[in-house]
Short mmCIF file of C-alpha atoms in Angstrom, two decimals:
data_model
loop_
_atom_site.label_atom_id
_atom_site.label_comp_id
_atom_site.label_asym_id
_atom_site.label_seq_id
_atom_site.Cartn_x
_atom_site.Cartn_y
_atom_site.Cartn_z
CA MET A 8 134.41 80.41 121.62
CA LYS A 9 134.63 77.52 124.35
CA ASN A 10 132.12 75.55 122.39
CA TYR A 11 133.89 75.89 119.23
CA LEU A 12 137.13 74.51 120.56
CA LYS A 13 134.91 71.90 122.07
CA TYR A 14 133.68 70.99 118.45
CA MET A 15 137.27 70.98 117.11
CA ALA A 16 138.41 68.80 119.88
CA MET A 17 135.06 66.30 118.90
CA MET A 18 135.79 66.59 114.88
CA ILE A 19 139.31 65.73 115.45
CA ALA A 20 138.31 62.59 117.66
CA ILE A 21 136.29 61.19 115.32
CA MET A 22 138.03 61.97 111.97
CA PRO A 23 139.75 58.62 112.00
CA LEU A 24 136.47 57.20 112.04
CA MET A 25 135.26 59.17 109.49
CA ASN A 26 138.30 58.37 107.03
CA LEU A 27 137.69 55.01 108.01
CA ALA A 28 134.23 54.50 106.84
CA ALA A 29 135.34 55.74 103.32
CA GLN A 30 138.22 53.52 103.19
CA GLU A 31 136.62 50.58 102.38
CA VAL A 32 138.80 48.94 99.90
CA GLU A 33 136.96 47.15 97.05
CA PHE A 34 139.06 44.22 94.84
CA THR A 35 138.66 41.68 92.48
CA GLU A 36 140.55 38.48 92.83
CA TYR A 37 140.96 35.36 90.67
CA ASP A 38 143.28 32.61 89.66
CA LEU A 39 145.11 31.90 86.58
CA ASP A 40 145.31 28.33 84.95
CA ASN A 41 149.01 28.22 85.62
CA GLY A 42 148.08 28.95 89.75
CA LEU A 43 148.99 33.07 89.51
CA HIS A 44 146.54 34.43 91.88
CA VAL A 45 146.02 37.85 90.84
CA ILE A 46 144.06 41.01 92.90
CA LEU A 47 142.79 43.79 91.11
CA HIS A 48 141.76 47.15 92.91
CA GLN A 49 140.31 50.35 90.38
CA GLU A 50 140.86 53.52 92.11
CA ASN A 51 140.67 56.02 89.42
CA LYS A 52 140.93 59.29 91.40
CA ALA A 53 144.86 59.45 90.63
CA PRO A 54 146.50 58.67 86.93
CA VAL A 55 148.99 56.24 88.93
CA VAL A 56 149.00 52.49 89.16
CA THR A 57 151.27 50.05 91.11
CA VAL A 58 151.85 46.40 89.88
CA GLY A 59 153.39 44.47 92.37
CA VAL A 60 154.27 40.60 92.86
CA MET A 61 154.55 38.66 95.86
CA TYR A 62 155.86 35.24 95.68
CA HIS A 63 155.76 33.02 98.76
CA VAL A 64 159.53 32.41 99.61
CA GLY A 65 161.63 34.15 102.24
CA ALA A 66 164.40 33.78 104.28
CA LYS A 67 162.85 30.66 106.16
CA ASP A 68 162.44 28.63 103.26
CA GLU A 69 166.55 28.68 102.44
CA ASP A 70 168.43 24.95 102.80
CA PRO A 71 170.44 25.21 105.74
CA GLY A 72 174.11 25.79 104.89
CA ARG A 73 172.48 28.43 102.05
CA THR A 74 170.93 31.31 104.19
CA GLY A 75 170.54 35.03 102.43
CA PHE A 76 168.94 33.37 99.12
CA ALA A 77 166.14 34.68 99.19
CA HIS A 78 167.14 38.39 99.80
CA PHE A 79 170.15 37.77 97.50
CA PHE A 80 167.10 37.37 94.69
CA GLU A 81 165.69 40.59 95.44
CA HIS A 82 169.00 41.97 93.92
CA LEU A 83 169.79 39.28 91.55
CA LEU A 84 165.94 39.70 89.49
CA PHE A 85 166.81 43.14 88.98
CA GLU A 86 169.84 42.02 86.65
CA GLY A 87 168.12 41.61 83.41
CA THR A 88 165.64 39.38 81.61
CA LYS A 89 165.95 37.55 78.03
CA ASN A 90 164.11 41.09 76.72
CA ILE A 91 165.42 43.29 79.42
CA GLY A 92 169.11 44.08 78.88
CA ARG A 93 171.28 43.34 81.76
CA GLY A 94 171.63 47.04 83.66
CA LYS A 95 168.41 48.22 81.62
CA TRP A 96 165.67 47.83 84.36
CA PHE A 97 165.87 51.06 86.13
CA GLU A 98 166.64 52.77 83.12
CA ILE A 99 163.12 51.63 81.88
CA VAL A 100 161.07 52.42 84.49
CA THR A 101 162.59 56.00 85.32
CA SER A 102 162.29 56.39 81.21
CA LYS A 103 158.74 55.71 81.89
CA GLY A 104 158.11 57.89 85.00
CA GLY A 105 157.96 55.35 87.60
CA SER A 106 159.57 53.93 90.30
CA ASN A 107 160.35 50.42 91.67
CA ASN A 108 161.49 48.86 94.62
CA ALA A 109 161.47 45.27 96.43
CA ASN A 110 161.87 43.89 99.68
CA THR A 111 162.45 40.34 101.44
CA THR A 112 161.28 38.91 105.01
CA GLN A 113 161.76 35.82 106.60
CA ASP A 114 158.51 34.66 104.71
CA ARG A 115 158.28 36.12 101.00
CA THR A 116 159.60 38.54 98.98
CA PHE A 117 157.66 41.61 97.31
CA TYR A 118 158.37 43.28 93.92
CA TYR A 119 156.79 46.52 92.64
CA GLU A 120 156.32 49.58 90.34
CA THR A 121 154.59 52.42 90.49
CA PHE A 122 153.65 54.12 86.73
CA PRO A 123 151.66 56.71 85.68
CA SER A 124 148.36 54.80 84.71
CA ASN A 125 149.29 55.04 81.06
CA ASN A 126 152.12 52.74 81.65
CA LEU A 127 150.35 50.24 83.39
CA GLU A 128 151.12 47.38 80.27
CA VAL A 129 154.89 48.14 81.26
CA GLY A 130 154.79 47.35 84.54
CA LEU A 131 152.87 44.20 83.43
CA TRP A 132 155.36 43.28 81.10
CA MET A 133 158.60 43.90 83.44
CA GLU A 134 157.06 41.92 86.24
CA SER A 135 155.87 38.99 83.63
CA GLU A 136 159.39 39.13 82.23
CA ARG A 137 161.00 38.72 85.53
CA MET A 138 158.80 35.88 86.38
CA MET A 139 159.25 33.93 82.93
CA HIS A 140 162.77 34.83 81.30
CA PRO A 141 165.02 35.77 84.09
CA VAL A 142 168.63 35.78 83.38
CA ILE A 143 170.72 33.84 86.24
CA ASN A 144 174.39 34.03 85.38
CA GLN A 145 177.76 34.18 86.88
CA ILE A 146 178.44 37.60 86.08
CA GLY A 147 175.42 38.67 87.78
CA VAL A 148 175.48 36.48 90.86
CA ASP A 149 178.79 37.71 91.49
CA THR A 150 177.78 41.41 90.77
CA GLN A 151 175.39 41.15 93.38
CA ASN A 152 177.12 39.31 95.80
CA GLU A 153 179.20 42.16 96.21
CA VAL A 154 176.13 44.55 96.54
CA VAL A 155 174.65 42.44 99.33
CA LYS A 156 178.32 42.07 101.00
CA GLU A 157 178.06 46.17 101.23
CA GLU A 158 174.66 46.48 102.54
CA ARG A 159 175.32 43.93 105.25
CA ARG A 160 178.19 46.04 106.10
CA GLN A 161 176.21 49.09 106.22
CA ARG A 162 172.94 47.83 107.96
CA TYR A 163 174.80 45.46 110.15
CA ASP A 164 178.26 45.07 110.36
CA ASN A 165 178.86 48.98 110.98
CA ALA A 166 175.96 50.00 111.94
CA PRO A 167 175.71 51.05 115.40
CA TYR A 168 173.39 48.50 117.28
CA GLY A 169 173.12 47.15 114.09
CA LYS A 170 173.75 43.41 115.25
CA ALA A 171 170.55 43.79 118.34
CA LEU A 172 168.22 41.79 116.16
CA LEU A 173 170.61 39.65 114.47
CA THR A 174 171.76 38.51 118.18
CA ALA A 175 168.37 38.29 119.76
CA SER A 176 167.02 36.16 116.67
CA ARG A 177 170.14 33.88 117.39
CA GLU A 178 169.64 33.56 120.81
CA LEU A 179 165.34 33.04 120.83
CA TYR A 180 165.36 30.44 118.28
CA LYS A 181 167.60 27.50 118.12
CA LYS A 182 165.53 25.24 115.44
CA HIS A 183 163.77 27.47 113.64
CA PRO A 184 165.40 29.27 110.42
CA TYR A 185 164.10 32.69 111.91
CA LYS A 186 167.56 32.31 114.07
CA TYR A 187 169.52 33.79 110.61
CA PRO A 188 169.35 36.88 109.37
CA VAL A 189 167.24 37.89 106.70
CA ILE A 190 170.29 39.26 104.42
CA GLY A 191 171.82 35.84 105.07
CA LEU A 192 175.52 34.54 106.24
CA MET A 193 178.23 35.82 103.56
CA LYS A 194 180.10 32.21 103.85
CA ASP A 195 176.83 31.00 102.53
CA LEU A 196 176.25 33.36 99.58
CA ASP A 197 180.60 33.00 98.66
CA ALA A 198 180.07 29.01 98.99
CA ALA A 199 177.11 28.65 96.68
CA LYS A 200 176.92 27.57 92.55
CA LEU A 201 175.59 28.80 90.37
CA GLU A 202 173.13 26.10 89.78
CA GLU A 203 172.05 26.50 93.10
CA PHE A 204 170.53 29.84 92.52
CA GLN A 205 169.07 28.48 89.24
CA ALA A 206 167.54 25.70 91.13
CA PHE A 207 166.25 28.20 93.85
CA ASN A 208 164.40 30.59 91.17
CA ASP A 209 162.85 27.24 89.33
CA LYS A 210 161.78 25.97 92.54
CA PHE A 211 160.17 29.03 94.28
CA ASN A 212 159.77 32.04 91.70
CA ASN A 213 156.75 30.44 89.71
CA PRO A 214 153.13 31.37 88.91
CA ASN A 215 152.05 28.80 91.72
CA ASN A 216 153.98 30.27 94.30
CA ALA A 217 152.90 34.24 93.54
CA THR A 218 150.47 36.79 93.67
CA LEU A 219 149.89 39.57 91.20
CA VAL A 220 148.37 42.66 92.53
CA VAL A 221 147.42 45.91 90.39
CA ALA A 222 146.10 48.24 92.49
CA GLY A 223 145.34 52.30 91.00
CA ASP A 224 143.96 53.90 87.90
CA ILE A 225 142.49 50.56 86.02
CA ASP A 226 139.78 49.26 83.94
CA ILE A 227 139.21 46.20 85.77
CA GLU A 228 138.23 44.10 82.21
CA LYS A 229 140.74 46.10 79.97
CA THR A 230 143.68 44.83 82.82
CA LYS A 231 142.30 41.27 82.87
CA LYS A 232 142.60 41.03 79.19
CA MET A 233 146.35 42.27 79.68
CA ILE A 234 147.30 40.00 82.69
CA ALA A 235 146.08 37.22 80.03
CA ASP A 236 148.25 38.07 77.76
CA TYR A 237 151.59 38.57 79.75
CA PHE A 238 151.36 36.10 82.39
CA GLY A 239 148.77 33.16 81.20
CA PRO A 240 151.91 31.74 78.83
CA ILE A 241 154.23 31.56 81.85
CA LYS A 242 153.97 27.89 82.68
CA ASN A 243 153.58 26.50 85.99
CA ASN A 244 156.51 23.71 87.24
CA GLY A 245 153.93 21.49 88.61
CA LYS A 246 155.77 21.44 91.98
CA LYS A 247 153.70 21.82 94.98
CA ILE A 248 156.17 23.49 97.54
CA GLU A 249 155.88 21.95 100.78
CA LYS A 250 156.73 24.17 103.87
CA ASN A 251 158.56 22.22 106.61
CA GLU A 252 156.79 23.17 109.86
CA ILE A 253 159.78 23.61 112.77
CA LYS A 254 158.68 23.76 116.31
CA GLU A 255 160.63 25.30 118.57
CA GLU A 256 160.84 24.39 122.55
CA PRO A 257 159.39 26.68 125.12
CA ILE A 258 161.66 28.77 126.48
CA THR A 259 161.28 27.90 130.79
CA GLN A 260 164.47 29.56 131.86
CA GLU A 261 165.42 33.22 131.30
CA ILE A 262 168.48 32.91 128.67
CA ILE A 263 171.31 35.30 129.67
CA ALA A 264 173.74 36.96 126.64
CA LYS A 265 175.72 39.35 125.66
CA GLU A 266 177.15 41.07 122.31
CA THR A 267 179.51 43.52 121.72
CA ASP A 268 179.66 46.10 119.31
CA ALA A 269 182.49 48.21 118.07
CA ASN A 270 180.36 51.17 116.64
CA ILE A 271 179.08 52.04 120.08
CA GLN A 272 179.95 54.10 123.09
CA VAL A 273 176.66 53.60 125.13
CA PRO A 274 175.52 50.14 126.20
CA ALA A 275 171.99 48.57 125.96
CA LYS A 276 169.71 46.51 127.93
CA LEU A 277 167.72 44.27 125.57
CA LEU A 278 164.78 41.94 126.61
CA VAL A 279 163.24 39.75 123.77
CA TYR A 280 160.46 37.42 124.10
CA ARG A 281 158.80 35.12 121.87
CA THR A 282 155.38 35.58 120.70
CA PRO A 283 152.68 34.14 118.83
CA LYS A 284 152.56 34.00 114.90
CA GLN A 285 150.78 36.92 113.09
CA THR A 286 147.69 35.41 112.59
CA ASP A 287 146.83 34.95 116.45
CA LYS A 288 145.12 37.44 117.95
CA ASP A 289 147.50 37.41 120.85
CA ALA A 290 150.14 38.79 118.15
CA TYR A 291 147.72 41.72 117.91
CA VAL A 292 147.63 42.53 121.54
CA ILE A 293 151.28 42.53 121.76
CA ASP A 294 151.35 45.43 119.30
CA TYR A 295 148.52 47.52 121.73
CA ILE A 296 150.92 46.50 124.79
CA SER A 297 154.32 47.48 122.49
CA THR A 298 152.81 51.16 122.04
CA LEU A 299 151.04 51.41 125.43
CA LEU A 300 154.91 50.80 126.69
CA THR A 301 157.44 52.41 124.21
CA GLY A 302 154.99 54.46 121.44
CA GLY A 303 156.16 57.60 121.17
CA LYS A 304 156.82 60.22 124.20
CA SER A 305 153.46 59.75 125.78
CA SER A 306 154.35 56.04 126.48
CA ARG A 307 154.38 54.19 129.74
CA LEU A 308 158.56 53.81 129.41
CA TYR A 309 159.28 57.15 127.67
CA LYS A 310 157.68 59.27 130.19
CA LYS A 311 158.82 57.33 133.21
CA MET A 312 162.59 56.89 132.08
CA VAL A 313 163.70 59.36 129.47
CA GLU A 314 161.32 62.17 130.67
CA ASP A 315 160.67 62.00 134.54
CA LYS A 316 163.36 59.90 135.95
CA LYS A 317 165.71 61.12 133.18
CA MET A 318 167.90 57.43 133.62
CA SER A 319 167.21 56.60 130.05
CA LEU A 320 168.41 58.26 126.27
CA GLN A 321 165.94 56.22 124.58
CA VAL A 322 163.15 53.24 124.95
CA PHE A 323 162.62 51.41 122.04
CA ALA A 324 160.76 47.99 120.69
CA PHE A 325 160.25 45.95 117.98
CA PRO A 326 157.45 43.94 117.93
CA ILE A 327 157.53 41.34 114.72
CA SER A 328 155.02 39.38 113.81
CA SER A 329 155.81 36.52 111.33
CA GLU A 330 154.04 33.50 109.86
CA ASP A 331 155.30 31.02 112.58
CA TYR A 332 156.24 33.01 115.28
CA GLY A 333 156.78 36.44 116.84
CA THR A 334 159.51 38.22 118.18
CA TYR A 335 159.00 41.02 120.74
CA LEU A 336 162.55 43.23 121.70
CA ILE A 337 162.20 45.88 124.37
CA GLY A 338 165.16 47.84 125.04
CA ALA A 339 166.54 51.03 126.48
CA LEU A 340 170.24 53.18 126.55
CA PRO A 341 171.17 54.37 130.07
CA LEU A 342 171.65 57.82 130.90
CA GLY A 343 174.41 59.02 132.88
CA GLY A 344 175.84 56.50 135.77
CA VAL A 345 172.77 54.43 135.26
CA THR A 346 173.62 50.62 135.02
CA LEU A 347 171.64 47.80 132.62
CA PRO A 348 170.57 46.22 135.48
CA ASP A 349 168.85 49.49 136.74
CA LEU A 350 166.94 49.96 133.14
CA GLN A 351 165.96 46.26 133.45
CA LYS A 352 164.10 47.23 136.99
CA GLU A 353 162.14 49.95 135.64
CA ILE A 354 161.57 48.16 132.46
CA ASP A 355 159.79 44.63 134.17
CA GLU A 356 157.95 47.27 136.90
CA GLU A 357 155.95 48.26 134.23
CA ILE A 358 155.46 45.15 132.61
CA ASP A 359 154.34 43.92 136.03
CA LYS A 360 151.75 46.60 135.95
CA LEU A 361 150.30 45.33 133.13
CA LYS A 362 150.00 41.58 134.86
CA GLU A 363 148.69 43.09 137.86
CA GLY A 364 145.84 45.35 136.91
CA LEU A 365 144.15 46.64 133.96
CA ILE A 366 145.07 49.73 132.13
CA SER A 367 142.86 52.83 132.52
CA GLU A 368 140.10 53.43 130.30
CA ARG A 369 141.80 56.58 129.02
CA GLU A 370 144.95 55.06 128.05
CA PHE A 371 142.69 52.24 126.38
CA GLN A 372 140.78 54.63 124.28
CA LYS A 373 144.24 56.65 123.37
CA LEU A 374 145.39 53.21 121.88
CA GLN A 375 142.56 52.32 119.68
CA ASN A 376 142.41 55.57 118.44
CA GLN A 377 146.14 55.22 117.45
CA PHE A 378 145.41 52.21 115.71
CA GLU A 379 142.28 53.05 114.02
CA ASN A 380 144.77 56.32 112.71
CA ASP A 381 147.46 53.49 111.45
CA PHE A 382 144.69 51.68 109.72
CA VAL A 383 143.68 54.15 107.65
CA ASN A 384 147.31 56.05 106.87
CA SER A 385 148.38 52.11 105.77
CA ASN A 386 145.70 52.52 103.01
CA ALA A 387 146.42 55.76 101.90
CA THR A 388 148.15 55.53 98.66
CA VAL A 389 148.07 52.55 95.86
CA GLN A 390 151.50 51.46 96.62
CA GLY A 391 149.99 51.26 100.16
CA ILE A 392 146.93 49.15 99.32
CA ALA A 393 148.88 46.81 96.80
CA ASN A 394 151.04 45.82 99.19
CA SER A 395 147.86 44.78 101.62
CA LEU A 396 146.90 42.98 99.16
CA ALA A 397 148.91 40.71 98.30
CA ARG A 398 150.46 40.39 101.84
CA TYR A 399 147.09 39.53 103.09
CA HIS A 400 146.50 36.83 100.69
CA VAL A 401 149.88 35.52 100.62
CA LEU A 402 150.58 35.22 104.75
CA TYR A 403 147.10 35.56 105.81
CA ASP A 404 144.89 33.94 103.37
CA ASN A 405 142.46 36.25 103.66
CA THR A 406 142.52 39.17 101.46
CA ASN A 407 139.82 41.11 102.92
CA LEU A 408 141.53 41.77 106.36
CA ILE A 409 142.24 45.02 104.39
CA ASN A 410 139.11 45.79 105.05
CA LYS A 411 138.63 43.73 108.56
CA GLU A 412 142.15 43.71 110.11
CA ILE A 413 140.79 46.87 112.17
CA ASP A 414 137.70 45.12 113.51
CA ILE A 415 140.47 42.72 115.18
CA TYR A 416 142.19 45.20 116.79
CA ARG A 417 138.68 46.73 118.01
CA SER A 418 138.09 43.83 119.48
CA ILE A 419 141.10 43.71 121.98
CA THR A 420 139.72 44.26 125.40
CA ARG A 421 141.42 45.57 128.60
CA GLU A 422 141.74 42.30 130.17
CA ASP A 423 143.58 40.72 127.01
CA ILE A 424 146.35 42.99 127.54
CA GLN A 425 146.49 41.87 131.22
CA ARG A 426 146.15 38.38 129.98
CA VAL A 427 148.76 38.11 127.11
CA ALA A 428 151.10 40.07 129.30
CA LYS A 429 150.99 37.53 131.89
CA LYS A 430 151.09 34.56 129.26
CA TYR A 431 153.85 35.67 127.19
CA LEU A 432 156.41 38.70 128.99
CA ASN A 433 157.85 36.66 131.97
CA LYS A 434 161.34 36.46 132.75
CA ASN A 435 161.47 32.92 132.42
CA GLN A 436 160.42 33.00 129.38
CA ARG A 437 162.57 35.10 127.65
CA VAL A 438 166.62 36.57 126.50
CA ASN A 439 167.87 39.21 128.37
CA ILE A 440 171.29 40.70 126.35
CA ASP A 441 173.64 43.04 127.83
CA TYR A 442 174.54 44.96 124.43
CA VAL A 443 177.85 46.69 125.06
CA PRO A 444 180.77 48.62 123.40
CA GLU A 445 183.58 46.36 122.54
CA ALA A 446 186.56 46.89 124.83
CA THR A 447 189.75 48.63 123.34
CA ASN A 448 193.01 48.06 124.29
#
C-alpha cells in the first residue's frame, strides 16, 4: 500500500510535465496584402472553432480628455454593420449555436466568437463585417454610453473596494495614460462628438493594426481561402500608427494616499509598486513573488496573517503586466482591533525576508509546479489558445511564446526572486494607501 501511495504521489507530481509535453501548440501565421496578420491553429479533436480579432489599441492610445474610447468601442462595435442589422449580432451568434465576447485592456482590444466548426464561415464573415462595415451613428453612441455608465457604476462606483485599482493607478502614474481607468471618465465620453468616435475607428480598427486568429476544428487551406475572400478586400488606410513613448519619473519617496469608499465597512491597507513591462524577465519574477506571498491558502501572508495570527480577514494581490509598465498591488483587510499600520508591518516583514535570504527549495519547487500547471490550463481550450496566440503576437511580437513562455518561468532562480524584491519592492518606491469607509454624519 505504501509503495502504491508513493507511486501515485510521484505520478501527481509529474502529471503537469506529462501534459505539458503533449501541449505543444502548432500554428501557421502569415500576412495579407492589406497588413492583416493571420494566425491559424488546427485542432480537430472537437468540432469547435474560435474566431478572434485583436486590435493593437487600448486605453493608453486615447487622446487626452477622451478617456474610455477603446473600451467604448468594445461595446459600440456590437451595435451592427452594413449587413448586420442593429441588435442582430447576438441573435445571429446564438442562432448558430455560438457564443461571443470582447474585452479591453490598456494595450489591446479583443473580439471573439466560438462556434460549432461547421459555422466557421459565419464567424469570419461577422468579424470581417465588424472591421469593414461598422455602423457608427448617434443612436449607437447614445445607447452604449448608457451601457458603459451602468457598467462603471456596477464595477467601480457602487462595488465594494471598486476604486482600489483606480486609486492605485492614479497615484502610481503621473504622466503615462495608465493613470486613467480602462473604462474611462464619463465626462470625457459625454463630451465626445460623433465625428470623434468615427475618427477613432478609422485610425485604429484597420487590418494594419489587427491580428486575426482562428483556432480549432479547421482545415488550414480551406480556412486561408475563406480569409482571403472575407478579409482580403478590406482596405488598409495606409497610415502607420505611432505609439507615444511616455516615460514616468522614478518614485524615490513613498507616496502616502487615502481613499474613501461609501460601499465598505472594513478598511484596507494597499501597497502599490511600479514594476517592469511585461516583456522584461523581471515581470515574470514578480509573478512568482506575488504567488509566494498571497497565492492561495498556503501562501506566506495568508498562513501568517489569516490562519496563524488571525489578524486579517483577507490578503490579496494584483500583479498586472502591461506593455509599458507593470503594477503590483498587495493588500489586506484587518480583523478585530487590528490597525492598518499593523497590517503594513506584517506585509513589510515578509517582503524584507525575500530580500534578506533565499526562499527554501521546497517553496521554490512548489512555485515552479504551480506555474507549469497554470501554463497547461491556459491552453486547455481553443478559446484560450486563440487568445494566447493573438496576445503573444500583438503584445510580445513573438507568437511562439505560447510554447516557450514556460521556459522563462523555468529559468527563474531563487536568486532572481531575492534580486527583484530588492530592486522593486522598496518603501521609497511605492504608493501607500489607506482605503477606508466614507464617514457618515
